[in-house]
Amino acid sequence: MSKNNKNNKENKKEKQTRLWALLISLIILLVALIGLSVYLMQNKEKEDENTLAYTDLIKEISAGNIEKIEMQTGSTTVKVKVRNEEEEKTAIVPNTESFITLVQSKVEEGNEIELIQKPRSFISQIPSFIISFLPTAIMLALFIMLFKMQGLGEKGKVYDETERKTKITFDDVAGLDEEKEEMKEIVDFLKKPEKYTKMGARVPKGVLLYGKPGTGKTLIAKAIAGEADVPFISMSGSEFIEMFAGLGASRVRKLFEKARKLAPCIVFIDEIDAIGSRRTSNSGAETENNQTLNQLLVEMDGFGSEETIIVLAATNRPEMLDKALLRPGRFDRRITIPTPDLKGRLEILKIHSKDKRLAEDVNLESIAEDTAGFTGAELENILNEAAIVATKNKHEDIENEDIEEAVKKVTVGLEKRERKYSEKDKRLTAYHEAGHAVVSRYLPTQTNVKEISIIPRGVAGGYTMYKSDEDKYYISKTEMEEKLVALLGGRAAEKLVLNDISTGASNDIEVATKIARDMVTKYGMSDKLGPIDFQGKEPYEMQMFGEDIGDKIGLEVKELINTAYNRAISLLQEHRDKLDAIAEELLKHEKINEEKFEEFFKE
Ligand code: ADP
Ligand code: MG
Ligand code: ZN
């Protein structure tokens, strides 16, 4: 209620300002028009008395009545002094050159005419009609400016409501098969909303696309609109940052006003973190952001199932988002857009090489293999670069060497921006992940490996995914101990194979340490210390367990970790062949699924 009130008030105020601006503009225009007509009338009178027709001028010259003629280069208007007349007159000569010859011949004939030819002055370069219109032009410009200003809220460049319909479809989006499946639902809803509302289903309102820049979030949003054949209205959060106070909120309101008119439609908010970041202090830009964010929340809560509007938003910093955005009825669906895997990269390369002339020797498969960690935008960029390189090399078509050069160009360029895989990193990651997987394969309580990958994801260089546990109420001590072994399998493999350890295991170590500490201090699993809860105790409470209780706990945690680490090392030593084989496979194909993984253990 209060929110609506505020909306109305703001609307009224805005309407009033607009009316005033319009009124002032009209008055200015009126004054300008009156001024112009008065000026024109005066000029006309003057002209009537003081001008001489060209034919009359010639007659007067022949009759010897002209005393003086003043000309300016480039001007067809001449000033003439008629004998025995006070005022100078003006005349227009159609052709100045022949006029001058004419006058000169008259002078040679003995006619007494003073011919003055002046260089062109600045003012005379400007055609006279422009000068007479100048005041009006200035008025008009002012008028237009005023008009624009009062319409700013409506037609600012801020949200380009881009193509009303896009022609992009899912065929233009390579890879991302699972994600596309999820999005087909949204498309179906946009096409046939009744189908869902009839069932009483709560329709999706907001979908958040998470993913690194260049992974195709904007492309996907457009493709959804294209597939559903609905308008696509877009706006970018970053555009709000440099905006005047209060405008952000009003922009958001306008955006949704438009969306309501065009519904069913897609509203796309790019870089939503710029407006939707956590509401913190109450100062400056943040307050402005808050207003914008609040308006967005109001709008999203405001439209109901009768309006088929789906708000898609993109961000690469999900952790920055205000929690309020993620509540049900707002952006309650989230789709993660990953960097493409080998197959995805190949498909992206195929799509973007369609309109390019590739030579026979180009092997897109091997390019896909060489570009682990690249986004769709980077791959597209590589093909564009390759075309440029090929042109520079004067090749008929894009050859493999052109693409290789382009890859290097783009990679070197990228290395500065973010961490890219070096061969050494890749090998380390492959052994690290293979270490986790092999170790857990030989631990009876650990769940099966579902997928191993060395494609960087987020901050991690790679990952080993396990099949999820069935819901369990209790976890045994053995299970926890073995979990520690699996967690430390990555570090153990690095040590064993490369005889060096890396920072890549930091998260594993963090998790393992927490588990070990919980085992000792929370679950009473240490034989030496017994079943006592040591957690969350004040120092004086701890003292009753003895002065050195802290040291004892520390030693027990250390013991658990060391035991687990040594077990991981010996398991890997024992099954070194598997470790090597799996790491090799990862280096070649980046990903191993469950079946493939199990094949290594048959015999
Ligand atoms: P984001 O919005 O996530 O930053 P974009 O959608 O702007 O990324 O992607 C930039 C470009 O990269 C796209 O226009 C497209 O040419 C290319 N691209 C990215 N991902 C894909 C993909 N999955 N399939 C095809 N092209 C892609
Ligand atoms: Mg984008
Ligand atoms: Zn790890």
JSON list of C-alpha atoms in Angstrom, two decimals, residues 45 60 64 91 123 182 195 218 220 248 284 302 323 338 355 464 470 479 485 490 530 580:
[
{"chain": "A", "resi": 45, "resn": "GLU", "atom": "CA", "xyz": [9.57, 46.52, -47.00]},
{"chain": "A", "resi": 60, "resn": "GLU", "atom": "CA", "xyz": [21.21, 52.35, -65.56]},
{"chain": "A", "resi": 64, "resn": "GLY", "atom": "CA", "xyz": [25.78, 56.14, -67.29]},
{"chain": "A", "resi": 91, "resn": "ALA", "atom": "CA", "xyz": [20.95, 44.26, -56.76]},
{"chain": "A", "resi": 123, "resn": "ILE", "atom": "CA", "xyz": [29.83, 37.05, -42.27]},
{"chain": "A", "resi": 182, "resn": "GLU", "atom": "CA", "xyz": [15.21, -26.42, -18.57]},
{"chain": "A", "resi": 195, "resn": "LYS", "atom": "CA", "xyz": [-1.96, -24.46, -19.72]},
{"chain": "A", "resi": 218, "resn": "THR", "atom": "CA", "xyz": [22.66, -12.89, -23.24]},
{"chain": "A", "resi": 220, "resn": "ILE", "atom": "CA", "xyz": [20.36, -17.68, -24.26]},
{"chain": "A", "resi": 248, "resn": "GLY", "atom": "CA", "xyz": [17.24, 4.33, -11.65]},
{"chain": "A", "resi": 284, "resn": "GLY", "atom": "CA", "xyz": [25.65, 7.80, -1.73]},
{"chain": "A", "resi": 302, "resn": "GLY", "atom": "CA", "xyz": [3.53, -6.47, -8.69]},
{"chain": "A", "resi": 323, "resn": "LYS", "atom": "CA", "xyz": [19.10, -12.24, -0.77]},
{"chain": "A", "resi": 338, "resn": "PRO", "atom": "CA", "xyz": [29.18, -23.44, -17.27]},
{"chain": "A", "resi": 355, "resn": "ASP", "atom": "CA", "xyz": [29.95, -18.44, -42.27]},
{"chain": "A", "resi": 464, "resn": "THR", "atom": "CA", "xyz": [35.54, -34.94, -8.76]},
{"chain": "A", "resi": 470, "resn": "GLU", "atom": "CA", "xyz": [20.97, -41.67, 0.09]},
{"chain": "A", "resi": 479, "resn": "GLU", "atom": "CA", "xyz": [33.07, -43.42, 7.19]},
{"chain": "A", "resi": 485, "resn": "VAL", "atom": "CA", "xyz": [41.39, -40.15, 3.07]},
{"chain": "A", "resi": 490, "resn": "GLY", "atom": "CA", "xyz": [44.29, -35.02, -4.29]},
{"chain": "A", "resi": 530, "resn": "GLY", "atom": "CA", "xyz": [36.49, -39.77, 25.13]},
{"chain": "A", "resi": 580, "resn": "ASP", "atom": "CA", "xyz": [48.48, -42.78, -14.19]}
]
